[in-house]
Amino acid sequence: MRITKNTTIGQLLEMDPEMGNILTNIGMHCIGCPSAQNESLEQAAEVHGMDADDLIEDLKGFLGA
């Protein structure tokens, strides 16, 4: 599965549960909230004052994608 701005937090965690640790380490502590599971990476980045493209590149780097 490709990681895009539309990928939800839930989908990302299904790909690799370790992504939860990555997101937490960069300040996204809400990943356990039920509503966050359906939030897109773009939405999550916006709420946390991050650039969505940078976030996605970092996540892809972790996955080796």
JSON list of N, CA, C and O in Angstrom, two decimals:
[
{"chain": "A", "resi": 1, "resn": "MET", "atom": "N", "xyz": [0.84, -1.19, 0.00]},
{"chain": "A", "resi": 1, "resn": "MET", "atom": "CA", "xyz": [0.00, 0.00, 0.00]},
{"chain": "A", "resi": 1, "resn": "MET", "atom": "C", "xyz": [0.88, 1.25, 0.00]},
{"chain": "A", "resi": 1, "resn": "MET", "atom": "O", "xyz": [1.90, 1.30, 0.69]},
{"chain": "A", "resi": 2, "resn": "ARG", "atom": "N", "xyz": [0.48, 2.21, -0.78]},
{"chain": "A", "resi": 2, "resn": "ARG", "atom": "CA", "xyz": [1.19, 3.50, -0.85]},
{"chain": "A", "resi": 2, "resn": "ARG", "atom": "C", "xyz": [0.77, 4.39, 0.29]},
{"chain": "A", "resi": 2, "resn": "ARG", "atom": "O", "xyz": [-0.39, 4.41, 0.68]},
{"chain": "A", "resi": 3, "resn": "ILE", "atom": "N", "xyz": [1.69, 5.18, 0.80]},
{"chain": "A", "resi": 3, "resn": "ILE", "atom": "CA", "xyz": [1.37, 6.20, 1.79]},
{"chain": "A", "resi": 3, "resn": "ILE", "atom": "C", "xyz": [1.14, 7.50, 1.05]},
{"chain": "A", "resi": 3, "resn": "ILE", "atom": "O", "xyz": [2.02, 7.96, 0.31]},
{"chain": "A", "resi": 4, "resn": "THR", "atom": "N", "xyz": [-0.03, 8.09, 1.25]},
{"chain": "A", "resi": 4, "resn": "THR", "atom": "CA", "xyz": [-0.36, 9.36, 0.63]},
{"chain": "A", "resi": 4, "resn": "THR", "atom": "C", "xyz": [-0.97, 10.27, 1.70]},
{"chain": "A", "resi": 4, "resn": "THR", "atom": "O", "xyz": [-1.18, 9.85, 2.84]},
{"chain": "A", "resi": 5, "resn": "LYS", "atom": "N", "xyz": [-1.29, 11.49, 1.30]},
{"chain": "A", "resi": 5, "resn": "LYS", "atom": "CA", "xyz": [-1.94, 12.42, 2.22]},
{"chain": "A", "resi": 5, "resn": "LYS", "atom": "C", "xyz": [-3.29, 11.90, 2.67]},
{"chain": "A", "resi": 5, "resn": "LYS", "atom": "O", "xyz": [-3.79, 12.26, 3.73]},
{"chain": "A", "resi": 6, "resn": "ASN", "atom": "N", "xyz": [-3.91, 11.05, 1.85]},
{"chain": "A", "resi": 6, "resn": "ASN", "atom": "CA", "xyz": [-5.23, 10.52, 2.16]},
{"chain": "A", "resi": 6, "resn": "ASN", "atom": "C", "xyz": [-5.19, 9.24, 3.00]},
{"chain": "A", "resi": 6, "resn": "ASN", "atom": "O", "xyz": [-6.23, 8.76, 3.44]},
{"chain": "A", "resi": 7, "resn": "THR", "atom": "N", "xyz": [-4.00, 8.68, 3.21]},
{"chain": "A", "resi": 7, "resn": "THR", "atom": "CA", "xyz": [-3.87, 7.50, 4.06]},
{"chain": "A", "resi": 7, "resn": "THR", "atom": "C", "xyz": [-4.31, 7.88, 5.47]},
{"chain": "A", "resi": 7, "resn": "THR", "atom": "O", "xyz": [-3.90, 8.92, 5.99]},
{"chain": "A", "resi": 8, "resn": "THR", "atom": "N", "xyz": [-5.14, 7.05, 6.07]},
{"chain": "A", "resi": 8, "resn": "THR", "atom": "CA", "xyz": [-5.58, 7.36, 7.43]},
{"chain": "A", "resi": 8, "resn": "THR", "atom": "C", "xyz": [-4.58, 6.82, 8.45]},
{"chain": "A", "resi": 8, "resn": "THR", "atom": "O", "xyz": [-3.78, 5.93, 8.13]},
{"chain": "A", "resi": 9, "resn": "ILE", "atom": "N", "xyz": [-4.67, 7.35, 9.65]},
{"chain": "A", "resi": 9, "resn": "ILE", "atom": "CA", "xyz": [-3.83, 6.86, 10.73]},
{"chain": "A", "resi": 9, "resn": "ILE", "atom": "C", "xyz": [-4.07, 5.36, 10.92]},
{"chain": "A", "resi": 9, "resn": "ILE", "atom": "O", "xyz": [-3.14, 4.58, 11.09]},
{"chain": "A", "resi": 10, "resn": "GLY", "atom": "N", "xyz": [-5.32, 4.95, 10.88]},
{"chain": "A", "resi": 10, "resn": "GLY", "atom": "CA", "xyz": [-5.67, 3.53, 11.04]},
{"chain": "A", "resi": 10, "resn": "GLY", "atom": "C", "xyz": [-5.03, 2.66, 9.97]},
{"chain": "A", "resi": 10, "resn": "GLY", "atom": "O", "xyz": [-4.49, 1.59, 10.27]},
{"chain": "A", "resi": 11, "resn": "GLN", "atom": "N", "xyz": [-5.06, 3.11, 8.72]},
{"chain": "A", "resi": 11, "resn": "GLN", "atom": "CA", "xyz": [-4.44, 2.36, 7.63]},
{"chain": "A", "resi": 11, "resn": "GLN", "atom": "C", "xyz": [-2.94, 2.26, 7.82]},
{"chain": "A", "resi": 11, "resn": "GLN", "atom": "O", "xyz": [-2.33, 1.22, 7.58]},
{"chain": "A", "resi": 12, "resn": "LEU", "atom": "N", "xyz": [-2.34, 3.36, 8.26]},
{"chain": "A", "resi": 12, "resn": "LEU", "atom": "CA", "xyz": [-0.90, 3.39, 8.49]},
{"chain": "A", "resi": 12, "resn": "LEU", "atom": "C", "xyz": [-0.51, 2.38, 9.57]},
{"chain": "A", "resi": 12, "resn": "LEU", "atom": "O", "xyz": [0.45, 1.64, 9.42]},
{"chain": "A", "resi": 13, "resn": "LEU", "atom": "N", "xyz": [-1.29, 2.34, 10.64]},
{"chain": "A", "resi": 13, "resn": "LEU", "atom": "CA", "xyz": [-1.00, 1.41, 11.73]},
{"chain": "A", "resi": 13, "resn": "LEU", "atom": "C", "xyz": [-1.23, -0.04, 11.32]},
{"chain": "A", "resi": 13, "resn": "LEU", "atom": "O", "xyz": [-0.56, -0.93, 11.83]},
{"chain": "A", "resi": 14, "resn": "GLU", "atom": "N", "xyz": [-2.16, -0.27, 10.39]},
{"chain": "A", "resi": 14, "resn": "GLU", "atom": "CA", "xyz": [-2.36, -1.62, 9.86]},
{"chain": "A", "resi": 14, "resn": "GLU", "atom": "C", "xyz": [-1.14, -2.06, 9.04]},
{"chain": "A", "resi": 14, "resn": "GLU", "atom": "O", "xyz": [-0.76, -3.22, 9.06]},
{"chain": "A", "resi": 15, "resn": "MET", "atom": "N", "xyz": [-0.55, -1.11, 8.30]},
{"chain": "A", "resi": 15, "resn": "MET", "atom": "CA", "xyz": [0.64, -1.41, 7.50]},
{"chain": "A", "resi": 15, "resn": "MET", "atom": "C", "xyz": [1.79, -1.85, 8.39]},
{"chain": "A", "resi": 15, "resn": "MET", "atom": "O", "xyz": [2.50, -2.79, 8.07]},
{"chain": "A", "resi": 16, "resn": "ASP", "atom": "N", "xyz": [1.97, -1.09, 9.47]},
{"chain": "A", "resi": 16, "resn": "ASP", "atom": "CA", "xyz": [3.09, -1.36, 10.38]},
{"chain": "A", "resi": 16, "resn": "ASP", "atom": "C", "xyz": [2.76, -0.75, 11.74]},
{"chain": "A", "resi": 16, "resn": "ASP", "atom": "O", "xyz": [2.80, 0.47, 11.90]},
{"chain": "A", "resi": 17, "resn": "PRO", "atom": "N", "xyz": [2.43, -1.59, 12.72]},
{"chain": "A", "resi": 17, "resn": "PRO", "atom": "CA", "xyz": [2.08, -1.07, 14.04]},
{"chain": "A", "resi": 17, "resn": "PRO", "atom": "C", "xyz": [3.16, -0.22, 14.68]},
{"chain": "A", "resi": 17, "resn": "PRO", "atom": "O", "xyz": [2.87, 0.64, 15.52]},
{"chain": "A", "resi": 18, "resn": "GLU", "atom": "N", "xyz": [4.42, -0.41, 14.27]},
{"chain": "A", "resi": 18, "resn": "GLU", "atom": "CA", "xyz": [5.52, 0.40, 14.81]},
{"chain": "A", "resi": 18, "resn": "GLU", "atom": "C", "xyz": [5.38, 1.87, 14.43]},
{"chain": "A", "resi": 18, "resn": "GLU", "atom": "O", "xyz": [6.02, 2.74, 15.04]},
{"chain": "A", "resi": 19, "resn": "MET", "atom": "N", "xyz": [4.57, 2.15, 13.42]},
{"chain": "A", "resi": 19, "resn": "MET", "atom": "CA", "xyz": [4.35, 3.55, 13.02]},
{"chain": "A", "resi": 19, "resn": "MET", "atom": "C", "xyz": [3.76, 4.34, 14.17]},
{"chain": "A", "resi": 19, "resn": "MET", "atom": "O", "xyz": [3.95, 5.55, 14.24]},
{"chain": "A", "resi": 20, "resn": "GLY", "atom": "N", "xyz": [3.05, 3.67, 15.06]},
{"chain": "A", "resi": 20, "resn": "GLY", "atom": "CA", "xyz": [2.50, 4.35, 16.23]},
{"chain": "A", "resi": 20, "resn": "GLY", "atom": "C", "xyz": [3.60, 4.99, 17.06]},
{"chain": "A", "resi": 20, "resn": "GLY", "atom": "O", "xyz": [3.47, 6.13, 17.53]},
{"chain": "A", "resi": 21, "resn": "ASN", "atom": "N", "xyz": [4.71, 4.28, 17.23]},
{"chain": "A", "resi": 21, "resn": "ASN", "atom": "CA", "xyz": [5.85, 4.83, 17.97]},
{"chain": "A", "resi": 21, "resn": "ASN", "atom": "C", "xyz": [6.47, 6.01, 17.24]},
{"chain": "A", "resi": 21, "resn": "ASN", "atom": "O", "xyz": [6.86, 7.00, 17.86]},
{"chain": "A", "resi": 22, "resn": "ILE", "atom": "N", "xyz": [6.56, 5.91, 15.93]},
{"chain": "A", "resi": 22, "resn": "ILE", "atom": "CA", "xyz": [7.13, 6.99, 15.12]},
{"chain": "A", "resi": 22, "resn": "ILE", "atom": "C", "xyz": [6.27, 8.24, 15.27]},
{"chain": "A", "resi": 22, "resn": "ILE", "atom": "O", "xyz": [6.78, 9.33, 15.53]},
{"chain": "A", "resi": 23, "resn": "LEU", "atom": "N", "xyz": [4.96, 8.08, 15.11]},
{"chain": "A", "resi": 23, "resn": "LEU", "atom": "CA", "xyz": [4.06, 9.23, 15.22]},
{"chain": "A", "resi": 23, "resn": "LEU", "atom": "C", "xyz": [4.11, 9.85, 16.61]},
{"chain": "A", "resi": 23, "resn": "LEU", "atom": "O", "xyz": [4.12, 11.07, 16.76]},
{"chain": "A", "resi": 24, "resn": "THR", "atom": "N", "xyz": [4.14, 9.00, 17.62]},
{"chain": "A", "resi": 24, "resn": "THR", "atom": "CA", "xyz": [4.21, 9.51, 19.00]},
{"chain": "A", "resi": 24, "resn": "THR", "atom": "C", "xyz": [5.51, 10.28, 19.22]},
{"chain": "A", "resi": 24, "resn": "THR", "atom": "O", "xyz": [5.50, 11.36, 19.83]},
{"chain": "A", "resi": 25, "resn": "ASN", "atom": "N", "xyz": [6.61, 9.77, 18.71]},
{"chain": "A", "resi": 25, "resn": "ASN", "atom": "CA", "xyz": [7.90, 10.42, 18.89]},
{"chain": "A", "resi": 25, "resn": "ASN", "atom": "C", "xyz": [7.99, 11.78, 18.21]},
{"chain": "A", "resi": 25, "resn": "ASN", "atom": "O", "xyz": [8.80, 12.62, 18.62]},
{"chain": "A", "resi": 26, "resn": "ILE", "atom": "N", "xyz": [7.18, 12.01, 17.18]},
{"chain": "A", "resi": 26, "resn": "ILE", "atom": "CA", "xyz": [7.21, 13.32, 16.52]},
{"chain": "A", "resi": 26, "resn": "ILE", "atom": "C", "xyz": [6.11, 14.24, 17.02]},
{"chain": "A", "resi": 26, "resn": "ILE", "atom": "O", "xyz": [5.89, 15.30, 16.47]},
{"chain": "A", "resi": 27, "resn": "GLY", "atom": "N", "xyz": [5.41, 13.82, 18.08]},
{"chain": "A", "resi": 27, "resn": "GLY", "atom": "CA", "xyz": [4.45, 14.71, 18.71]},
{"chain": "A", "resi": 27, "resn": "GLY", "atom": "C", "xyz": [2.99, 14.42, 18.45]},
{"chain": "A", "resi": 27, "resn": "GLY", "atom": "O", "xyz": [2.12, 15.17, 18.90]},
{"chain": "A", "resi": 28, "resn": "MET", "atom": "N", "xyz": [2.69, 13.35, 17.73]},
{"chain": "A", "resi": 28, "resn": "MET", "atom": "CA", "xyz": [1.29, 12.99, 17.47]},
{"chain": "A", "resi": 28, "resn": "MET", "atom": "C", "xyz": [0.85, 11.97, 18.51]},
{"chain": "A", "resi": 28, "resn": "MET", "atom": "O", "xyz": [0.83, 10.77, 18.26]},
{"chain": "A", "resi": 29, "resn": "HIS", "atom": "N", "xyz": [0.47, 12.48, 19.67]},
{"chain": "A", "resi": 29, "resn": "HIS", "atom": "CA", "xyz": [0.12, 11.61, 20.79]},
{"chain": "A", "resi": 29, "resn": "HIS", "atom": "C", "xyz": [-1.34, 11.15, 20.75]},
{"chain": "A", "resi": 29, "resn": "HIS", "atom": "O", "xyz": [-1.75, 10.36, 21.59]},
{"chain": "A", "resi": 30, "resn": "CYS", "atom": "N", "xyz": [-2.10, 11.59, 19.80]},
{"chain": "A", "resi": 30, "resn": "CYS", "atom": "CA", "xyz": [-3.52, 11.27, 19.75]},
{"chain": "A", "resi": 30, "resn": "CYS", "atom": "C", "xyz": [-3.82, 10.03, 18.93]},
{"chain": "A", "resi": 30, "resn": "CYS", "atom": "O", "xyz": [-4.98, 9.72, 18.66]},
{"chain": "A", "resi": 31, "resn": "ILE", "atom": "N", "xyz": [-2.82, 9.26, 18.54]},
{"chain": "A", "resi": 31, "resn": "ILE", "atom": "CA", "xyz": [-3.06, 8.13, 17.64]},
{"chain": "A", "resi": 31, "resn": "ILE", "atom": "C", "xyz": [-3.96, 7.07, 18.24]},
{"chain": "A", "resi": 31, "resn": "ILE", "atom": "O", "xyz": [-4.58, 6.32, 17.52]},
{"chain": "A", "resi": 32, "resn": "GLY", "atom": "N", "xyz": [-4.06, 7.02, 19.55]},
{"chain": "A", "resi": 32, "resn": "GLY", "atom": "CA", "xyz": [-4.94, 6.05, 20.19]},
{"chain": "A", "resi": 32, "resn": "GLY", "atom": "C", "xyz": [-6.39, 6.48, 20.27]},
{"chain": "A", "resi": 32, "resn": "GLY", "atom": "O", "xyz": [-7.26, 5.68, 20.58]},
{"chain": "A", "resi": 33, "resn": "CYS", "atom": "N", "xyz": [-6.66, 7.74, 19.97]},
{"chain": "A", "resi": 33, "resn": "CYS", "atom": "CA", "xyz": [-8.04, 8.24, 20.02]},
{"chain": "A", "resi": 33, "resn": "CYS", "atom": "C", "xyz": [-8.85, 7.61, 18.89]},
{"chain": "A", "resi": 33, "resn": "CYS", "atom": "O", "xyz": [-8.36, 7.53, 17.75]},
{"chain": "A", "resi": 34, "resn": "PRO", "atom": "N", "xyz": [-10.06, 7.17, 19.19]},
{"chain": "A", "resi": 34, "resn": "PRO", "atom": "CA", "xyz": [-10.88, 6.54, 18.14]},
{"chain": "A", "resi": 34, "resn": "PRO", "atom": "C", "xyz": [-11.06, 7.40, 16.90]},
{"chain": "A", "resi": 34, "resn": "PRO", "atom": "O", "xyz": [-11.01, 6.91, 15.78]},
{"chain": "A", "resi": 35, "resn": "SER", "atom": "N", "xyz": [-11.25, 8.70, 17.08]},
{"chain": "A", "resi": 35, "resn": "SER", "atom": "CA", "xyz": [-11.47, 9.56, 15.91]},
{"chain": "A", "resi": 35, "resn": "SER", "atom": "C", "xyz": [-10.20, 9.71, 15.07]},
{"chain": "A", "resi": 35, "resn": "SER", "atom": "O", "xyz": [-10.27, 9.94, 13.87]},
{"chain": "A", "resi": 36, "resn": "ALA", "atom": "N", "xyz": [-9.04, 9.57, 15.69]},
{"chain": "A", "resi": 36, "resn": "ALA", "atom": "CA", "xyz": [-7.78, 9.70, 14.95]},
{"chain": "A", "resi": 36, "resn": "ALA", "atom": "C", "xyz": [-7.59, 8.57, 13.96]},
{"chain": "A", "resi": 36, "resn": "ALA", "atom": "O", "xyz": [-6.90, 8.73, 12.95]},
{"chain": "A", "resi": 37, "resn": "GLN", "atom": "N", "xyz": [-8.19, 7.43, 14.21]},
{"chain": "A", "resi": 37, "resn": "GLN", "atom": "CA", "xyz": [-8.03, 6.28, 13.31]},
{"chain": "A", "resi": 37, "resn": "GLN", "atom": "C", "xyz": [-8.53, 6.59, 11.89]},
{"chain": "A", "resi": 37, "resn": "GLN", "atom": "O", "xyz": [-8.03, 6.05, 10.93]},
{"chain": "A", "resi": 38, "resn": "ASN", "atom": "N", "xyz": [-9.52, 7.47, 11.79]},
{"chain": "A", "resi": 38, "resn": "ASN", "atom": "CA", "xyz": [-10.09, 7.83, 10.49]},
{"chain": "A", "resi": 38, "resn": "ASN", "atom": "C", "xyz": [-9.56, 9.15, 9.96]},
{"chain": "A", "resi": 38, "resn": "ASN", "atom": "O", "xyz": [-10.01, 9.62, 8.92]},
{"chain": "A", "resi": 39, "resn": "GLU", "atom": "N", "xyz": [-8.63, 9.74, 10.66]},
{"chain": "A", "resi": 39, "resn": "GLU", "atom": "CA", "xyz": [-8.05, 11.01, 10.23]},
{"chain": "A", "resi": 39, "resn": "GLU", "atom": "C", "xyz": [-6.96, 10.75, 9.20]},
{"chain": "A", "resi": 39, "resn": "GLU", "atom": "O", "xyz": [-6.13, 9.86, 9.39]},
{"chain": "A", "resi": 40, "resn": "SER", "atom": "N", "xyz": [-6.95, 11.53, 8.14]},
{"chain": "A", "resi": 40, "resn": "SER", "atom": "CA", "xyz": [-5.91, 11.36, 7.12]},
{"chain": "A", "resi": 40, "resn": "SER", "atom": "C", "xyz": [-4.59, 11.94, 7.64]},
{"chain": "A", "resi": 40, "resn": "SER", "atom": "O", "xyz": [-4.57, 12.76, 8.57]},
{"chain": "A", "resi": 41, "resn": "LEU", "atom": "N", "xyz": [-3.51, 11.51, 7.04]},
{"chain": "A", "resi": 41, "resn": "LEU", "atom": "CA", "xyz": [-2.20, 12.05, 7.41]},
{"chain": "A", "resi": 41, "resn": "LEU", "atom": "C", "xyz": [-2.15, 13.56, 7.16]},
{"chain": "A", "resi": 41, "resn": "LEU", "atom": "O", "xyz": [-1.54, 14.29, 7.93]},
{"chain": "A", "resi": 42, "resn": "GLU", "atom": "N", "xyz": [-2.80, 14.00, 6.12]},
{"chain": "A", "resi": 42, "resn": "GLU", "atom": "CA", "xyz": [-2.84, 15.44, 5.83]},
{"chain": "A", "resi": 42, "resn": "GLU", "atom": "C", "xyz": [-3.55, 16.19, 6.96]},
{"chain": "A", "resi": 42, "resn": "GLU", "atom": "O", "xyz": [-3.07, 17.23, 7.43]},
{"chain": "A", "resi": 43, "resn": "GLN", "atom": "N", "xyz": [-4.70, 15.66, 7.40]},
{"chain": "A", "resi": 43, "resn": "GLN", "atom": "CA", "xyz": [-5.43, 16.29, 8.50]},
{"chain": "A", "resi": 43, "resn": "GLN", "atom": "C", "xyz": [-4.61, 16.28, 9.79]},
{"chain": "A", "resi": 43, "resn": "GLN", "atom": "O", "xyz": [-4.55, 17.28, 10.50]},
{"chain": "A", "resi": 44, "resn": "ALA", "atom": "N", "xyz": [-3.99, 15.15, 10.08]},
{"chain": "A", "resi": 44, "resn": "ALA", "atom": "CA", "xyz": [-3.19, 15.03, 11.30]},
{"chain": "A", "resi": 44, "resn": "ALA", "atom": "C", "xyz": [-2.01, 16.00, 11.28]},
{"chain": "A", "resi": 44, "resn": "ALA", "atom": "O", "xyz": [-1.71, 16.65, 12.29]},
{"chain": "A", "resi": 45, "resn": "ALA", "atom": "N", "xyz": [-1.36, 16.11, 10.13]},
{"chain": "A", "resi": 45, "resn": "ALA", "atom": "CA", "xyz": [-0.22, 17.03, 10.01]},
{"chain": "A", "resi": 45, "resn": "ALA", "atom": "C", "xyz": [-0.69, 18.47, 10.23]},
{"chain": "A", "resi": 45, "resn": "ALA", "atom": "O", "xyz": [-0.03, 19.23, 10.94]},
{"chain": "A", "resi": 46, "resn": "GLU", "atom": "N", "xyz": [-1.81, 18.82, 9.65]},
{"chain": "A", "resi": 46, "resn": "GLU", "atom": "CA", "xyz": [-2.33, 20.19, 9.78]},
{"chain": "A", "resi": 46, "resn": "GLU", "atom": "C", "xyz": [-2.63, 20.52, 11.24]},
{"chain": "A", "resi": 46, "resn": "GLU", "atom": "O", "xyz": [-2.24, 21.58, 11.74]},
{"chain": "A", "resi": 47, "resn": "VAL", "atom": "N", "xyz": [-3.28, 19.60, 11.94]},
{"chain": "A", "resi": 47, "resn": "VAL", "atom": "CA", "xyz": [-3.63, 19.82, 13.34]},
{"chain": "A", "resi": 47, "resn": "VAL", "atom": "C", "xyz": [-2.38, 20.00, 14.20]},
{"chain": "A", "resi": 47, "resn": "VAL", "atom": "O", "xyz": [-2.39, 20.77, 15.16]},
{"chain": "A", "resi": 48, "resn": "HIS", "atom": "N", "xyz": [-1.31, 19.29, 13.84]},
{"chain": "A", "resi": 48, "resn": "HIS", "atom": "CA", "xyz": [-0.08, 19.34, 14.63]},
{"chain": "A", "resi": 48, "resn": "HIS", "atom": "C", "xyz": [0.96, 20.32, 14.09]},
{"chain": "A", "resi": 48, "resn": "HIS", "atom": "O", "xyz": [2.11, 20.32, 14.53]},
{"chain": "A", "resi": 49, "resn": "GLY", "atom": "N", "xyz": [0.56, 21.16, 13.13]},
{"chain": "A", "resi": 49, "resn": "GLY", "atom": "CA", "xyz": [1.45, 22.18, 12.61]},
{"chain": "A", "resi": 49, "resn": "GLY", "atom": "C", "xyz": [2.64, 21.63, 11.84]},
{"chain": "A", "resi": 49, "resn": "GLY", "atom": "O", "xyz": [3.72, 22.22, 11.86]},
{"chain": "A", "resi": 50, "resn": "MET", "atom": "N", "xyz": [2.43, 20.50, 11.16]},
{"chain": "A", "resi": 50, "resn": "MET", "atom": "CA", "xyz": [3.50, 19.88, 10.40]},
{"chain": "A", "resi": 50, "resn": "MET", "atom": "C", "xyz": [3.20, 19.97, 8.91]},
{"chain": "A", "resi": 50, "resn": "MET", "atom": "O", "xyz": [2.06, 20.11, 8.51]},
{"chain": "A", "resi": 51, "resn": "ASP", "atom": "N", "xyz": [4.24, 19.85, 8.11]},
{"chain": "A", "resi": 51, "resn": "ASP", "atom": "CA", "xyz": [4.07, 19.79, 6.67]},
{"chain": "A", "resi": 51, "resn": "ASP", "atom": "C", "xyz": [3.76, 18.35, 6.29]},
{"chain": "A", "resi": 51, "resn": "ASP", "atom": "O", "xyz": [4.53, 17.44, 6.60]},
{"chain": "A", "resi": 52, "resn": "ALA", "atom": "N", "xyz": [2.62, 18.13, 5.64]},
{"chain": "A", "resi": 52, "resn": "ALA", "atom": "CA", "xyz": [2.18, 16.77, 5.29]},
{"chain": "A", "resi": 52, "resn": "ALA", "atom": "C", "xyz": [3.16, 16.06, 4.38]},
{"chain": "A", "resi": 52, "resn": "ALA", "atom": "O", "xyz": [3.42, 14.87, 4.55]},
{"chain": "A", "resi": 53, "resn": "ASP", "atom": "N", "xyz": [3.74, 16.77, 3.42]},
{"chain": "A", "resi": 53, "resn": "ASP", "atom": "CA", "xyz": [4.69, 16.14, 2.50]},
{"chain": "A", "resi": 53, "resn": "ASP", "atom": "C", "xyz": [5.94, 15.67, 3.25]},
{"chain": "A", "resi": 53, "resn": "ASP", "atom": "O", "xyz": [6.45, 14.57, 2.98]},
{"chain": "A", "resi": 54, "resn": "ASP", "atom": "N", "xyz": [6.43, 16.48, 4.18]},
{"chain": "A", "resi": 54, "resn": "ASP", "atom": "CA", "xyz": [7.60, 16.09, 4.97]},
{"chain": "A", "resi": 54, "resn": "ASP", "atom": "C", "xyz": [7.27, 14.87, 5.84]},
{"chain": "A", "resi": 54, "resn": "ASP", "atom": "O", "xyz": [8.09, 13.95, 5.96]},
{"chain": "A", "resi": 55, "resn": "LEU", "atom": "N", "xyz": [6.09, 14.88, 6.44]},
{"chain": "A", "resi": 55, "resn": "LEU", "atom": "CA", "xyz": [5.66, 13.76, 7.28]},
{"chain": "A", "resi": 55, "resn": "LEU", "atom": "C", "xyz": [5.63, 12.47, 6.47]},
{"chain": "A", "resi": 55, "resn": "LEU", "atom": "O", "xyz": [6.16, 11.44, 6.88]},
{"chain": "A", "resi": 56, "resn": "ILE", "atom": "N", "xyz": [5.04, 12.53, 5.30]},
{"chain": "A", "resi": 56, "resn": "ILE", "atom": "CA", "xyz": [4.92, 11.34, 4.45]},
{"chain": "A", "resi": 56, "resn": "ILE", "atom": "C", "xyz": [6.30, 10.84, 4.02]},
{"chain": "A", "resi": 56, "resn": "ILE", "atom": "O", "xyz": [6.56, 9.63, 4.04]},
{"chain": "A", "resi": 57, "resn": "GLU", "atom": "N", "xyz": [7.20, 11.73, 3.66]},
{"chain": "A", "resi": 57, "resn": "GLU", "atom": "CA", "xyz": [8.55, 11.31, 3.28]},
{"chain": "A", "resi": 57, "resn": "GLU", "atom": "C", "xyz": [9.27, 10.64, 4.44]},
{"chain": "A", "resi": 57, "resn": "GLU", "atom": "O", "xyz": [9.95, 9.64, 4.25]},
{"chain": "A", "resi": 58, "resn": "ASP", "atom": "N", "xyz": [9.09, 11.17, 5.65]},
{"chain": "A", "resi": 58, "resn": "ASP", "atom": "CA", "xyz": [9.70, 10.55, 6.83]},
{"chain": "A", "resi": 58, "resn": "ASP", "atom": "C", "xyz": [9.14, 9.15, 7.06]},
{"chain": "A", "resi": 58, "resn": "ASP", "atom": "O", "xyz": [9.89, 8.21, 7.35]},
{"chain": "A", "resi": 59, "resn": "LEU", "atom": "N", "xyz": [7.83, 9.00, 6.92]},
{"chain": "A", "resi": 59, "resn": "LEU", "atom": "CA", "xyz": [7.20, 7.70, 7.13]},
{"chain": "A", "resi": 59, "resn": "LEU", "atom": "C", "xyz": [7.65, 6.70, 6.06]},
{"chain": "A", "resi": 59, "resn": "LEU", "atom": "O", "xyz": [7.91, 5.53, 6.36]},
{"chain": "A", "resi": 60, "resn": "LYS", "atom": "N", "xyz": [7.73, 7.15, 4.83]},
{"chain": "A", "resi": 60, "resn": "LYS", "atom": "CA", "xyz": [8.20, 6.27, 3.75]},
{"chain": "A", "resi": 60, "resn": "LYS", "atom": "C", "xyz": [9.63, 5.83, 4.00]},
{"chain": "A", "resi": 60, "resn": "LYS", "atom": "O", "xyz": [9.99, 4.69, 3.73]},
{"chain": "A", "resi": 61, "resn": "GLY", "atom": "N", "xyz": [10.45, 6.75, 4.52]},
{"chain": "A", "resi": 61, "resn": "GLY", "atom": "CA", "xyz": [11.82, 6.40, 4.84]},
{"chain": "A", "resi": 61, "resn": "GLY", "atom": "C", "xyz": [11.89, 5.31, 5.91]},
{"chain": "A", "resi": 61, "resn": "GLY", "atom": "O", "xyz": [12.70, 4.40, 5.82]},
{"chain": "A", "resi": 62, "resn": "PHE", "atom": "N", "xyz": [11.02, 5.41, 6.88]},
{"chain": "A", "resi": 62, "resn": "PHE", "atom": "CA", "xyz": [10.99, 4.39, 7.94]},
{"chain": "A", "resi": 62, "resn": "PHE", "atom": "C", "xyz": [10.61, 3.03, 7.35]},
{"chain": "A", "resi": 62, "resn": "PHE", "atom": "O", "xyz": [11.18, 2.02, 7.73]},
{"chain": "A", "resi": 63, "resn": "LEU", "atom": "N", "xyz": [9.65, 3.04, 6.44]},
{"chain": "A", "resi": 63, "resn": "LEU", "atom": "CA", "xyz": [9.20, 1.77, 5.83]},
{"chain": "A", "resi": 63, "resn": "LEU", "atom": "C", "xyz": [10.14, 1.29, 4.74]},
{"chain": "A", "resi": 63, "resn": "LEU", "atom": "O", "xyz": [10.02, 0.16, 4.27]},
{"chain": "A", "resi": 64, "resn": "GLY", "atom": "N", "xyz": [11.05, 2.14, 4.31]},
{"chain": "A", "resi": 64, "resn": "GLY", "atom": "CA", "xyz": [11.93, 1.78, 3.22]},
{"chain": "A", "resi": 64, "resn": "GLY", "atom": "C", "xyz": [11.21, 1.77, 1.88]},
{"chain": "A", "resi": 64, "resn": "GLY", "atom": "O", "xyz": [11.56, 1.04, 0.96]},
{"chain": "A", "resi": 65, "resn": "ALA", "atom": "N", "xyz": [10.16, 2.58, 1.80]},
{"chain": "A", "resi": 65, "resn": "ALA", "atom": "CA", "xyz": [9.34, 2.64, 0.58]},
{"chain": "A", "resi": 65, "resn": "ALA", "atom": "C", "xyz": [9.85, 3.67, -0.40]},
{"chain": "A", "resi": 65, "resn": "ALA", "atom": "O", "xyz": [10.44, 4.62, -0.06]}
]
